């Protein structure tokens, strides 16, 4: 524990302290040593834990496990939990994405209510040309007229950027959905739906035409300058990531004709704007076998973990018996099953490595996973800059007050 | 060593009311009343744990900082208070510590994105 418990505060860290620093212990019913202890002063004056960019750069490692276009798994080693969590939070909630926001209903005679249909349309993930998506500006949506408080704030803020609250080609994408269901006819479709139905056919795909409305029925209508960025030839036009998403079901005579306005938003506003299916991380598990586990015990021990975590190898002293050896801790799910058996629960110590984060970033399809992670790092930097640079400018203008304090106690400063 | 950094009442007047910083018309960063040169609470608008915890970590890594903690006064408002106290016998003021923390965070992000891009390109090259 802290420096005062060391016999000599100037001595380097003992092995158990080093382990405490590096590992979060996983015990049968508890988790201990969870807090990070790498702050200056915690381990005594001999330990230098202050921020050092070159030391950080040397210790930082990024190892990829797989990098498919919309699913990346990588290990980020050497950062603190608060920073890794900041990246995860930004991935979920603060990266701008395009999604359907306003649905203007011209005709909806289907059984799906307007608002339910609009909700479903909003949740459809869209994709399109990256360059165009970055070019798109923000659309400031005016609050509903019956929310007086929000309306008052809105009217007060109105002025300079009133242009941002007008839908135009640089902030809104228009998608049209126009589907009508009818009976299949001999003339148009080569089969007589009504006749087949009389004969007992019950499959709606055969009886009717357009009875299922899929996401692929959304038609992109480029407005103004959008044709430059989103065009058919280069396959950059706005389209749903998965064309087979079922939006509604219709029967003959029913029609859905809506116009959808898509705008940029962030996940914090509505989950439909979140660019990741999910982004999560876990810490690397650590299994420390303190005393050899041999023979039948070793086999039982291996069965307490997922396949591939524990391997059996000929024991060093007695080559007839097999001993348990840790092969791949990354596959472990830390179920603590081995701590439930008296034979080896005292021979093993479970834990997690405090600064080794195994990230899994699954994108919904609008952006690539590795690009999303880079965006989240850049966004955290931008947040710091907007508070820091602007903060710095402010302090510079108040340098006078700063000088005053320094001048007053000038005699007391050490150096 | 007499004064020990305790500033007389008159000089504290300038920090009595919250010193403000305007960004887009809303006060982004405010120094809350009662601050002194080495101990101050800052209130940052439109920020939450994402920036708060990371910033707290970087400010704590500064050996001149005696105390740094952050809190979100009420979850319904997007305000974050961060309190920084620096050791009285150092030159670093609370504002200095905040600034250094933000700059360190920016530099760390640069290093991370650099290494990430490198690792990603290396991995892609190895796969193909």
Short mmCIF file of C-alpha atoms in Angstrom, two decimals:
data_model
loop_
_atom_site.label_atom_id
_atom_site.label_comp_id
_atom_site.label_asym_id
_atom_site.label_seq_id
_atom_site.Cartn_x
_atom_site.Cartn_y
_atom_site.Cartn_z
CA UNK A 1 0.00 0.00 0.00
CA UNK A 2 1.12 3.65 0.26
CA UNK A 3 4.65 4.88 0.90
CA UNK A 4 4.40 5.02 4.68
CA UNK A 5 4.08 1.26 4.84
CA UNK A 6 7.42 0.79 3.17
CA UNK A 7 10.29 0.48 5.57
CA UNK A 8 12.30 2.88 3.43
CA UNK A 9 10.32 5.44 1.36
CA UNK A 10 13.30 5.83 -0.95
CA UNK A 11 13.44 2.19 -1.93
CA UNK A 12 12.08 1.03 -5.27
CA UNK A 13 8.76 -0.81 -5.35
CA UNK A 14 8.61 -4.34 -3.98
CA UNK A 15 7.35 -7.10 -6.30
CA UNK A 16 3.97 -7.24 -4.57
CA UNK A 17 3.58 -3.47 -4.97
CA UNK A 18 4.54 -3.70 -8.62
CA UNK A 19 1.89 -6.35 -9.04
CA UNK A 20 -0.68 -4.18 -7.27
CA UNK A 21 0.18 -1.37 -9.64
CA UNK A 22 -0.25 -3.53 -12.69
CA UNK A 23 -3.07 -5.93 -11.86
CA UNK A 24 -6.64 -5.61 -10.71
CA UNK A 25 -7.19 -8.65 -8.46
CA UNK A 26 -10.23 -10.84 -9.07
CA UNK A 27 -11.16 -12.73 -5.88
CA UNK A 28 -13.96 -15.27 -5.33
CA UNK A 29 -16.46 -12.65 -4.18
CA UNK A 30 -14.69 -9.33 -4.60
CA UNK A 31 -12.49 -7.28 -6.91
CA UNK A 32 -9.59 -5.41 -5.31
CA UNK A 33 -6.90 -2.87 -6.21
CA UNK A 34 -9.23 -1.33 -8.75
CA UNK A 35 -8.03 2.27 -8.58
CA UNK A 36 -5.09 3.38 -10.68
CA UNK A 37 -2.13 4.31 -8.50
CA UNK A 38 0.14 5.94 -11.03
CA UNK A 39 -0.23 9.46 -9.67
CA UNK A 40 2.86 11.32 -8.50
CA UNK A 41 3.42 10.98 -4.78
CA UNK A 42 1.52 7.74 -4.28
CA UNK A 43 4.54 5.43 -4.15
CA UNK A 44 6.92 7.82 -2.43
CA UNK A 45 9.42 10.42 -3.60
CA UNK A 46 11.68 7.92 -5.44
CA UNK A 47 8.96 6.95 -7.92
CA UNK A 48 8.43 9.46 -10.72
CA UNK A 49 4.87 9.13 -11.95
CA UNK A 50 4.39 12.63 -13.35
CA UNK A 51 3.27 13.04 -16.96
CA UNK A 52 6.05 12.35 -19.41
CA UNK A 53 5.12 12.35 -23.08
CA UNK A 54 8.15 10.38 -24.32
CA UNK A 55 7.68 7.72 -21.63
CA UNK A 56 4.01 7.52 -22.61
CA UNK A 57 4.94 7.19 -26.26
CA UNK A 58 7.43 4.42 -25.53
CA UNK A 59 4.99 2.46 -23.39
CA UNK A 60 1.96 2.87 -25.68
CA UNK A 61 1.21 -0.09 -27.90
CA UNK A 62 -1.62 -0.77 -30.32
CA UNK A 63 -2.06 -4.38 -31.50
CA UNK A 64 -4.74 -5.28 -33.99
CA UNK A 65 -6.54 -8.61 -33.69
CA UNK A 66 -8.73 -8.22 -36.71
CA UNK A 67 -9.64 -5.31 -38.93
CA UNK A 68 -12.67 -6.06 -41.06
CA UNK A 69 -14.29 -3.01 -42.71
CA UNK A 70 -17.05 -2.70 -40.09
CA UNK A 71 -15.64 -4.69 -37.19
CA UNK A 72 -12.29 -3.94 -35.62
CA UNK A 73 -10.74 -5.56 -32.55
CA UNK A 74 -7.53 -4.14 -31.19
CA UNK A 75 -5.59 -3.86 -27.94
CA UNK A 76 -4.73 -0.44 -26.61
CA UNK A 77 -1.94 -0.88 -24.07
CA UNK A 78 -0.48 1.79 -21.85
CA UNK A 79 -3.35 4.25 -21.45
CA UNK A 80 -5.37 4.94 -18.34
CA UNK A 81 -8.93 3.71 -17.88
CA UNK A 82 -10.32 7.27 -18.00
CA UNK A 83 -8.86 7.85 -21.45
CA UNK A 84 -10.02 4.48 -22.82
CA UNK A 85 -13.48 5.15 -21.41
CA UNK A 86 -13.51 8.60 -23.00
CA UNK A 87 -12.89 6.99 -26.40
CA UNK A 88 -15.66 4.47 -25.80
CA UNK A 89 -18.13 7.17 -24.74
CA UNK A 90 -17.27 9.33 -27.74
CA UNK A 91 -17.71 6.37 -30.12
CA UNK A 92 -21.17 5.71 -28.74
CA UNK A 93 -22.51 9.21 -28.31
CA UNK A 94 -20.59 12.01 -29.97
CA UNK A 95 -19.59 11.14 -33.52
CA UNK A 96 -21.93 12.80 -36.04
CA UNK A 97 -23.91 10.41 -38.23
CA UNK A 98 -26.64 10.78 -40.82
CA UNK A 99 -30.11 9.36 -40.15
CA UNK A 100 -33.73 10.02 -41.10
CA UNK A 101 -35.16 12.66 -38.79
CA UNK A 102 -38.32 14.19 -40.29
CA UNK A 103 -40.85 12.09 -42.19
CA UNK A 104 -43.46 13.98 -44.23
CA UNK A 105 -46.39 11.68 -44.87
CA UNK A 106 -48.34 12.18 -48.09
CA UNK A 107 -50.17 8.88 -48.01
CA UNK A 108 -50.14 6.14 -45.41
CA UNK A 109 -53.03 3.76 -45.76
CA UNK A 110 -51.07 0.86 -44.30
CA UNK A 111 -51.74 -0.74 -40.96
CA UNK A 112 -48.55 0.76 -39.52
CA UNK A 113 -49.27 4.05 -37.77
CA UNK A 114 -47.50 7.19 -39.04
CA UNK A 115 -45.39 7.62 -35.95
CA UNK A 116 -44.41 3.96 -35.75
CA UNK A 117 -43.42 4.04 -39.41
CA UNK A 118 -41.40 7.24 -38.86
CA UNK A 119 -39.67 5.67 -35.87
CA UNK A 120 -38.74 2.59 -37.88
CA UNK A 121 -37.46 4.68 -40.77
CA UNK A 122 -35.26 6.69 -38.39
CA UNK A 123 -33.58 3.56 -37.10
CA UNK A 124 -32.48 2.38 -40.55
CA UNK A 125 -28.69 2.81 -40.80
CA UNK A 126 -27.68 4.73 -43.93
CA UNK A 127 -24.40 4.86 -45.79
CA UNK A 128 -22.97 6.90 -48.64
CA UNK A 129 -19.92 8.67 -49.99
CA UNK A 130 -17.53 9.57 -47.17
CA UNK A 131 -16.48 12.84 -48.76
CA UNK A 132 -20.07 13.96 -49.10
CA UNK A 133 -20.94 13.00 -45.54
CA UNK A 134 -18.06 15.11 -44.26
CA UNK A 135 -19.15 18.03 -46.45
CA UNK A 136 -22.69 18.01 -45.05
CA UNK A 137 -23.35 20.78 -42.51
CA UNK A 138 -25.35 20.63 -39.31
CA UNK A 139 -29.06 21.30 -39.36
CA UNK A 140 -30.37 23.08 -36.28
CA UNK A 141 -33.82 21.68 -35.77
CA UNK A 142 -36.28 24.19 -34.27
CA UNK A 143 -37.99 22.91 -31.10
CA UNK A 144 -41.69 21.91 -31.23
CA UNK A 145 -44.00 24.90 -30.99
CA UNK A 146 -45.70 23.62 -27.85
CA UNK A 147 -42.46 23.51 -25.83
CA UNK A 148 -42.49 27.13 -24.64
CA UNK A 149 -39.25 27.04 -22.66
CA UNK A 150 -37.23 25.61 -25.53
CA UNK A 151 -38.97 27.97 -27.95
CA UNK A 152 -37.97 30.96 -25.82
CA UNK A 153 -34.32 29.88 -25.74
CA UNK A 154 -34.49 29.30 -29.47
CA UNK A 155 -35.85 32.76 -30.21
CA UNK A 156 -33.16 34.32 -28.03
CA UNK A 157 -30.38 32.43 -29.81
CA UNK A 158 -31.78 33.03 -33.30
CA UNK A 159 -29.90 35.49 -35.47
CA UNK A 160 -26.53 34.72 -36.95
CA UNK A 161 -27.08 31.14 -37.93
CA UNK A 162 -30.76 31.23 -38.87
CA UNK A 163 -29.62 29.72 -42.14
CA UNK A 164 -28.76 26.52 -40.31
CA UNK A 165 -32.40 25.96 -39.37
CA UNK A 166 -33.62 26.09 -42.97
CA UNK A 167 -33.46 22.73 -44.78
CA UNK A 168 -31.20 23.10 -47.81
CA UNK A 169 -29.00 20.97 -49.98
CA UNK A 170 -26.01 21.37 -47.69
CA UNK A 171 -27.69 20.15 -44.53
CA UNK A 172 -30.53 17.81 -45.52
CA UNK A 173 -30.71 14.62 -47.55
CA UNK A 174 -34.08 13.67 -49.06
CA UNK A 175 -35.21 10.07 -49.41
CA UNK A 176 -38.54 9.11 -50.95
CA UNK A 177 -40.49 5.97 -50.14
CA UNK A 178 -43.38 5.33 -52.50
CA UNK A 179 -44.84 1.81 -52.48
CA UNK A 180 -48.30 0.62 -53.44
CA UNK A 181 -49.48 -2.94 -52.97
CA UNK A 182 -51.78 -4.62 -55.48
CA UNK A 183 -52.89 -8.09 -56.59
CA UNK A 184 -50.56 -9.83 -59.04
CA UNK A 185 -52.04 -9.80 -62.55
CA UNK A 186 -51.34 -11.97 -65.58
CA UNK A 187 -50.63 -8.93 -67.73
CA UNK A 188 -48.07 -7.17 -65.51
CA UNK A 189 -46.58 -9.96 -63.42
CA UNK A 190 -47.19 -13.22 -65.29
CA UNK A 191 -49.39 -14.74 -62.59
CA UNK A 192 -53.00 -14.20 -61.60
CA UNK A 193 -52.88 -13.53 -57.87
CA UNK A 194 -56.66 -13.63 -57.35
CA UNK A 195 -57.00 -16.93 -59.12
CA UNK A 196 -54.13 -18.48 -57.23
CA UNK A 197 -55.62 -17.23 -53.97
CA UNK A 198 -58.93 -18.91 -54.83
CA UNK A 199 -57.01 -22.13 -55.41
CA UNK A 200 -55.57 -21.95 -51.91
CA UNK A 201 -52.28 -20.08 -52.34
CA UNK A 202 -51.49 -18.23 -49.12
CA UNK A 203 -47.99 -16.89 -49.73
CA UNK A 204 -48.32 -13.07 -49.90
CA UNK A 205 -45.27 -12.84 -52.17
CA UNK A 206 -47.13 -14.83 -54.82
CA UNK A 207 -50.61 -13.38 -54.35
CA UNK A 208 -49.59 -9.73 -54.25
CA UNK A 209 -46.97 -7.39 -55.61
CA UNK A 210 -45.09 -5.06 -53.20
CA UNK A 211 -46.66 -6.59 -50.13
CA UNK A 212 -43.39 -6.16 -48.23
CA UNK A 213 -41.78 -2.74 -47.98
CA UNK A 214 -38.02 -3.08 -47.63
CA UNK A 215 -35.34 -0.48 -46.91
CA UNK A 216 -34.17 -0.86 -50.51
CA UNK A 217 -37.39 0.86 -51.61
CA UNK A 218 -36.06 4.15 -50.23
CA UNK A 219 -35.05 6.28 -53.22
CA UNK A 220 -32.37 8.93 -52.86
CA UNK A 221 -33.29 12.25 -54.45
CA UNK A 222 -30.17 14.41 -54.76
CA UNK A 223 -30.90 18.10 -54.10
CA UNK A 224 -28.86 21.00 -55.48
CA UNK A 225 -25.16 20.35 -55.15
CA UNK A 226 -25.56 16.90 -53.65
CA UNK A 227 -25.27 15.28 -57.05
CA UNK A 228 -21.61 16.25 -57.06
CA UNK A 229 -20.84 14.26 -53.91
CA UNK A 230 -23.42 11.49 -54.03
CA UNK A 231 -23.70 9.99 -57.47
CA UNK A 232 -24.66 6.67 -58.88
CA UNK A 233 -21.54 6.06 -60.96
CA UNK A 234 -19.17 5.93 -58.03
CA UNK A 235 -21.64 4.10 -55.81
CA UNK A 236 -21.57 6.92 -53.30
CA UNK A 237 -25.26 7.68 -53.19
CA UNK A 238 -27.09 7.58 -49.87
CA UNK A 239 -28.59 4.15 -49.37
CA UNK A 240 -29.43 1.87 -46.44
CA UNK A 241 -26.58 -0.29 -45.20
CA UNK A 242 -28.77 -3.37 -45.34
CA UNK A 243 -31.35 -3.27 -48.16
CA UNK A 244 -33.31 -6.19 -46.70
CA UNK A 245 -34.62 -4.43 -43.63
CA UNK A 246 -38.40 -4.94 -43.52
CA UNK A 247 -40.10 -1.60 -42.88
CA UNK A 248 -43.78 -2.43 -43.28
CA UNK A 249 -46.19 -4.98 -44.74
CA UNK A 250 -48.99 -3.99 -47.08
CA UNK A 251 -52.07 -5.57 -48.66
CA UNK A 252 -53.74 -4.66 -51.97
CA UNK A 253 -54.98 -1.07 -52.04
CA UNK A 254 -52.64 0.12 -49.27
CA UNK A 255 -50.00 2.67 -50.04
CA UNK A 256 -47.09 4.35 -48.31
CA UNK A 257 -45.88 7.58 -49.84
CA UNK A 258 -43.52 9.56 -47.58
CA UNK A 259 -40.66 11.97 -47.96
CA UNK A 260 -37.85 11.58 -45.40
CA UNK A 261 -35.43 14.31 -44.44
CA UNK A 262 -32.10 13.02 -43.11
CA UNK A 263 -29.82 15.18 -41.02
CA UNK A 264 -26.62 14.84 -39.06
CA UNK A 265 -26.92 14.15 -35.36
CA UNK A 266 -25.08 12.57 -32.45
CA UNK A 267 -25.86 9.48 -30.38
CA UNK A 268 -26.38 11.59 -27.25
CA UNK A 269 -29.45 13.09 -28.94
CA UNK A 270 -30.98 9.83 -30.21
CA UNK A 271 -29.58 6.33 -30.44
CA UNK A 272 -30.29 6.20 -34.17
CA UNK A 273 -27.38 8.62 -34.64
CA UNK A 274 -24.88 6.30 -32.95
CA UNK A 275 -22.35 5.13 -35.58
CA UNK A 276 -21.51 1.90 -33.73
CA UNK A 277 -23.62 -1.17 -33.16
CA UNK A 278 -21.63 -1.19 -30.03
CA UNK A 279 -18.16 -0.18 -28.96
CA UNK A 280 -16.86 -1.91 -25.87
CA UNK A 281 -13.63 -2.87 -24.20
CA UNK A 282 -12.49 -5.39 -21.64
CA UNK A 283 -9.28 -5.70 -19.68
CA UNK A 284 -6.84 -8.48 -20.45
CA UNK A 285 -7.38 -11.33 -17.97
CA UNK A 286 -4.39 -12.68 -16.10
CA UNK A 287 -4.11 -16.17 -14.65
CA UNK A 288 -1.19 -16.69 -12.30
CA UNK A 289 -0.53 -20.30 -11.28
CA UNK A 290 1.44 -19.95 -8.06
CA UNK A 291 1.97 -23.67 -7.34
CA UNK A 292 2.09 -26.46 -9.91
CA UNK A 293 -1.22 -28.12 -10.72
CA UNK A 294 -0.59 -31.68 -11.86
CA UNK A 295 -2.28 -34.72 -13.34
CA UNK A 296 -6.02 -35.12 -12.95
CA UNK A 297 -6.23 -31.76 -11.19
CA UNK A 298 -4.62 -30.16 -14.21
CA UNK A 299 -7.21 -31.67 -16.52
CA UNK A 300 -10.02 -30.45 -14.28
CA UNK A 301 -8.36 -27.04 -14.10
CA UNK A 302 -8.23 -26.81 -17.89
CA UNK A 303 -11.95 -27.59 -18.05
CA UNK A 304 -12.71 -24.63 -15.75
CA UNK A 305 -11.64 -22.24 -18.49
CA UNK A 306 -12.75 -21.79 -22.13
CA UNK A 307 -10.91 -24.01 -24.61
CA UNK A 308 -7.46 -22.75 -25.47
CA UNK A 309 -6.81 -20.80 -22.28
CA UNK A 310 -5.03 -23.58 -20.37
CA UNK A 311 -2.73 -26.12 -21.98
CA UNK A 312 -1.30 -29.29 -20.49
CA UNK A 313 2.43 -29.82 -20.68
CA UNK A 314 4.79 -32.42 -19.25
CA UNK A 315 5.73 -31.26 -15.77
CA UNK A 316 9.28 -30.01 -15.22
CA UNK A 317 10.19 -32.26 -12.28
CA UNK A 318 8.09 -35.32 -13.00
CA UNK A 319 7.67 -35.84 -16.76
CA UNK A 320 5.02 -38.54 -16.35
CA UNK A 321 2.48 -36.09 -15.02
CA UNK A 322 1.02 -33.22 -17.01
CA UNK A 323 0.93 -29.78 -15.50
CA UNK A 324 -1.38 -26.90 -16.30
CA UNK A 325 0.17 -24.00 -18.19
CA UNK A 326 -1.48 -20.75 -19.24
CA UNK A 327 -1.59 -20.64 -23.05
CA UNK A 328 -3.85 -17.78 -24.13
CA UNK A 329 -5.37 -15.59 -21.42
CA UNK A 330 -7.12 -13.41 -23.99
CA UNK A 331 -9.71 -16.14 -24.60
CA UNK A 332 -10.63 -16.24 -20.92
CA UNK A 333 -13.99 -14.90 -19.80
CA UNK A 334 -12.98 -14.65 -16.09
CA UNK A 335 -15.83 -16.78 -14.81
CA UNK A 336 -13.83 -17.60 -11.65
CA UNK A 337 -14.92 -21.23 -11.97
CA UNK A 338 -11.49 -22.42 -10.86
CA UNK A 339 -11.92 -20.58 -7.53
CA UNK A 340 -14.89 -22.81 -6.73
CA UNK A 341 -12.86 -26.00 -6.44
CA UNK A 342 -10.84 -26.71 -3.30
CA UNK A 343 -8.15 -28.66 -5.19
CA UNK A 344 -6.62 -25.66 -6.84
CA UNK A 345 -8.35 -22.52 -5.63
CA UNK A 346 -5.32 -21.62 -3.50
CA UNK A 347 -2.85 -22.38 -6.27
CA UNK A 348 -4.07 -19.76 -8.69
CA UNK A 349 -4.45 -15.99 -8.62
CA UNK A 350 -6.84 -14.35 -11.04
CA UNK A 351 -6.67 -10.77 -12.13
CA UNK A 352 -6.85 -8.32 -15.00
CA UNK A 353 -4.07 -6.15 -16.41
CA UNK A 354 -5.04 -2.59 -15.53
CA UNK A 355 -3.86 -0.78 -18.65
CA UNK A 356 -4.45 -3.36 -21.40
CA UNK A 357 -7.77 -2.61 -23.11
CA UNK A 358 -9.13 -5.02 -25.69
CA UNK A 359 -11.47 -2.87 -27.76
CA UNK A 360 -14.22 -4.18 -30.00
CA UNK A 361 -15.67 -1.56 -32.33
CA UNK A 362 -18.58 -2.74 -34.49
CA UNK A 363 -19.79 -0.09 -36.91
CA UNK A 364 -23.40 0.00 -38.18
CA UNK A 365 -22.04 0.55 -41.68
CA UNK A 366 -21.97 4.28 -42.24
CA UNK A 367 -18.27 4.56 -41.44
CA UNK A 368 -15.41 2.09 -41.11
CA UNK A 369 -14.50 0.87 -37.62
CA UNK A 370 -10.87 1.96 -37.59
CA UNK A 371 -11.80 5.33 -39.07
CA UNK A 372 -14.40 5.73 -36.30
CA UNK A 373 -11.81 5.05 -33.61
CA UNK A 374 -9.46 7.62 -35.12
CA UNK A 375 -12.34 10.11 -35.22
CA UNK A 376 -13.03 9.53 -31.53
CA UNK A 377 -9.39 10.20 -30.64
CA UNK A 378 -9.45 13.38 -32.74
CA UNK A 379 -12.72 14.45 -31.14
CA UNK A 380 -11.28 14.12 -27.64
CA UNK A 381 -8.37 16.24 -28.78
CA UNK A 382 -10.77 18.83 -30.20
CA UNK A 383 -12.68 18.95 -26.91
CA UNK A 384 -9.46 19.60 -25.02
CA UNK A 385 -8.47 22.22 -27.54
CA UNK A 386 -11.74 24.10 -27.41
CA UNK A 387 -11.46 24.31 -23.63
CA UNK A 388 -7.70 24.75 -23.58
CA UNK A 389 -6.96 27.06 -26.45
CA UNK A 390 -9.88 29.26 -25.65
CA UNK A 391 -9.04 28.95 -21.98
CA UNK A 392 -5.46 29.90 -22.78
CA UNK A 393 -6.58 32.99 -24.65
CA UNK A 394 -8.69 33.98 -21.71
CA UNK A 395 -5.86 33.57 -19.25
CA UNK A 396 -3.58 35.62 -21.45
CA UNK A 397 -6.01 38.50 -21.25
CA UNK A 398 -6.12 38.17 -17.48
CA UNK A 399 -2.36 37.81 -17.22
CA UNK A 400 -2.43 40.99 -15.20
CA UNK A 401 -4.23 39.31 -12.30
CA UNK A 402 -1.93 36.34 -12.60
CA UNK A 403 1.12 38.60 -12.39
CA UNK A 404 -0.36 40.28 -9.37
CA UNK A 405 -0.49 37.05 -7.42
CA UNK A 406 3.00 36.07 -8.45
CA UNK A 407 4.45 39.49 -7.69
CA UNK A 408 2.94 39.50 -4.21
CA UNK A 409 4.51 36.29 -3.04
CA UNK A 410 7.61 36.60 -5.21
CA UNK A 411 9.85 36.01 -2.26
CA UNK A 412 8.23 32.63 -1.51
CA UNK A 413 8.61 30.92 -4.83
CA UNK A 414 11.29 28.28 -4.90
CA UNK A 415 13.13 29.02 -8.19
CA UNK B 1 9.10 32.83 4.89
CA UNK B 2 6.17 34.88 6.07
CA UNK B 3 3.19 35.19 3.80
CA UNK B 4 3.17 31.56 2.65
CA UNK B 5 1.01 32.39 -0.38
CA UNK B 6 -1.99 33.64 1.62
CA UNK B 7 -3.14 36.61 -0.41
CA UNK B 8 -4.70 39.53 1.49
CA UNK B 9 -8.44 40.20 1.09
CA UNK B 10 -8.17 43.14 -1.36
CA UNK B 11 -6.37 41.15 -4.03
CA UNK B 12 -8.94 38.35 -3.84
CA UNK B 13 -11.69 40.75 -4.94
CA UNK B 14 -10.93 40.19 -8.61
CA UNK B 15 -11.68 36.49 -8.21
CA UNK B 16 -14.76 37.00 -6.01
CA UNK B 17 -17.33 36.84 -8.78
CA UNK B 18 -16.98 33.94 -11.21
CA UNK B 19 -14.55 34.96 -13.93
CA UNK B 20 -16.05 34.08 -17.25
CA UNK B 21 -15.06 32.90 -20.64
CA UNK B 22 -17.52 33.23 -23.49
CA UNK B 23 -17.74 30.76 -26.32
CA UNK B 24 -20.63 30.93 -28.78
CA UNK B 25 -22.54 33.21 -26.48
CA UNK B 26 -22.72 30.71 -23.61
CA UNK B 27 -20.20 30.74 -20.81
CA UNK B 28 -17.96 27.78 -21.56
CA UNK B 29 -15.48 28.01 -18.74
CA UNK B 30 -16.14 29.88 -15.51
CA UNK B 31 -14.03 30.17 -12.40
CA UNK B 32 -16.36 29.70 -9.48
CA UNK B 33 -16.29 32.29 -6.69
CA UNK B 34 -13.91 31.81 -3.77
CA UNK B 35 -10.90 30.94 -5.87
CA UNK B 36 -7.35 31.89 -5.06
CA UNK B 37 -4.25 31.63 -7.16
CA UNK B 38 -3.47 28.08 -6.06
CA UNK B 39 -6.92 26.68 -5.46
CA UNK B 40 -9.81 27.10 -7.86
CA UNK B 41 -12.97 25.38 -9.02
CA UNK B 42 -13.78 25.63 -12.70
CA UNK B 43 -17.18 25.05 -14.22
CA UNK B 44 -17.21 23.81 -17.80
CA UNK B 45 -20.46 23.85 -19.77
CA UNK B 46 -21.62 21.08 -22.09
CA UNK B 47 -19.14 18.55 -20.77
CA UNK B 48 -19.59 15.32 -18.88
CA UNK B 49 -17.57 12.34 -17.69
CA UNK B 50 -16.00 11.89 -21.13
CA UNK B 51 -13.84 14.97 -20.76
CA UNK B 52 -14.06 15.26 -16.96
CA UNK B 53 -12.47 11.98 -15.95
CA UNK B 54 -9.77 12.17 -18.61
CA UNK B 55 -8.92 15.77 -17.69
CA UNK B 56 -8.83 14.87 -13.99
CA UNK B 57 -6.33 12.12 -14.77
CA UNK B 58 -4.02 14.43 -16.72
CA UNK B 59 -4.16 17.21 -14.13
CA UNK B 60 -3.38 14.70 -11.36
CA UNK B 61 -0.30 13.56 -13.28
CA UNK B 62 1.18 16.99 -12.65
CA UNK B 63 3.46 16.72 -9.61
CA UNK B 64 2.67 20.33 -8.64
CA UNK B 65 -0.98 19.48 -8.11
CA UNK B 66 -2.02 18.71 -4.56
CA UNK B 67 -5.63 17.85 -5.35
CA UNK B 68 -7.76 17.43 -8.42
CA UNK B 69 -11.28 16.12 -8.60
CA UNK B 70 -14.33 16.59 -10.78
CA UNK B 71 -18.03 16.36 -10.22
CA UNK B 72 -21.26 16.74 -12.14
CA UNK B 73 -23.50 18.74 -9.79
CA UNK B 74 -26.75 17.42 -11.26
CA UNK B 75 -27.23 14.94 -14.09
CA UNK B 76 -30.02 17.00 -15.63
CA UNK B 77 -27.63 19.90 -16.38
CA UNK B 78 -24.60 19.43 -18.61
CA UNK B 79 -22.21 21.23 -16.26
CA UNK B 80 -18.98 19.82 -14.91
CA UNK B 81 -17.07 21.26 -11.97
CA UNK B 82 -13.37 20.55 -11.68
CA UNK B 83 -11.42 21.55 -8.59
CA UNK B 84 -7.65 21.99 -8.75
CA UNK B 85 -5.40 22.79 -5.80
CA UNK B 86 -1.67 23.18 -6.35
CA UNK B 87 1.02 23.02 -3.69
CA UNK B 88 1.49 26.47 -2.14
CA UNK B 89 5.27 26.43 -2.46
CA UNK B 90 5.30 26.03 -6.26
CA UNK B 91 4.91 28.61 -9.00
CA UNK B 92 2.13 26.68 -10.72
CA UNK B 93 -1.27 28.31 -10.30
CA UNK B 94 -4.52 26.40 -10.58
CA UNK B 95 -5.14 27.88 -14.02
CA UNK B 96 -1.65 26.82 -15.11
CA UNK B 97 -2.37 23.28 -13.96
CA UNK B 98 -5.64 23.22 -15.89
CA UNK B 99 -3.98 24.52 -19.01
CA UNK B 100 -1.14 22.00 -18.73
CA UNK B 101 -3.65 19.19 -18.21
CA UNK B 102 -5.52 20.15 -21.38
CA UNK B 103 -2.33 20.46 -23.41
CA UNK B 104 -1.06 17.10 -22.10
CA UNK B 105 -4.37 15.51 -23.12
CA UNK B 106 -4.04 16.97 -26.62
CA UNK B 107 -0.50 15.65 -26.96
CA UNK B 108 -1.51 12.21 -25.69
CA UNK B 109 -4.34 12.07 -28.24
CA UNK B 110 -1.88 12.94 -31.01
CA UNK B 111 0.45 10.12 -29.95
CA UNK B 112 -2.43 7.65 -29.74
CA UNK B 113 -3.80 8.49 -33.18
CA UNK B 114 -0.29 8.28 -34.65
CA UNK B 115 0.40 4.86 -33.15
CA UNK B 116 -3.10 3.63 -34.02
CA UNK B 117 -2.74 4.61 -37.67
CA UNK B 118 0.69 2.98 -37.80
CA UNK B 119 -0.57 -0.26 -36.25
CA UNK B 120 -3.63 -0.33 -38.49
CA UNK B 121 -1.63 0.18 -41.67
CA UNK B 122 0.92 -2.42 -40.61
CA UNK B 123 -1.83 -4.94 -39.87
CA UNK B 124 -3.57 -4.27 -43.19
CA UNK B 125 -0.29 -4.66 -45.05
CA UNK B 126 0.39 -7.97 -43.33
CA UNK B 127 -3.09 -9.28 -44.15
CA UNK B 128 -2.81 -8.62 -47.88
#
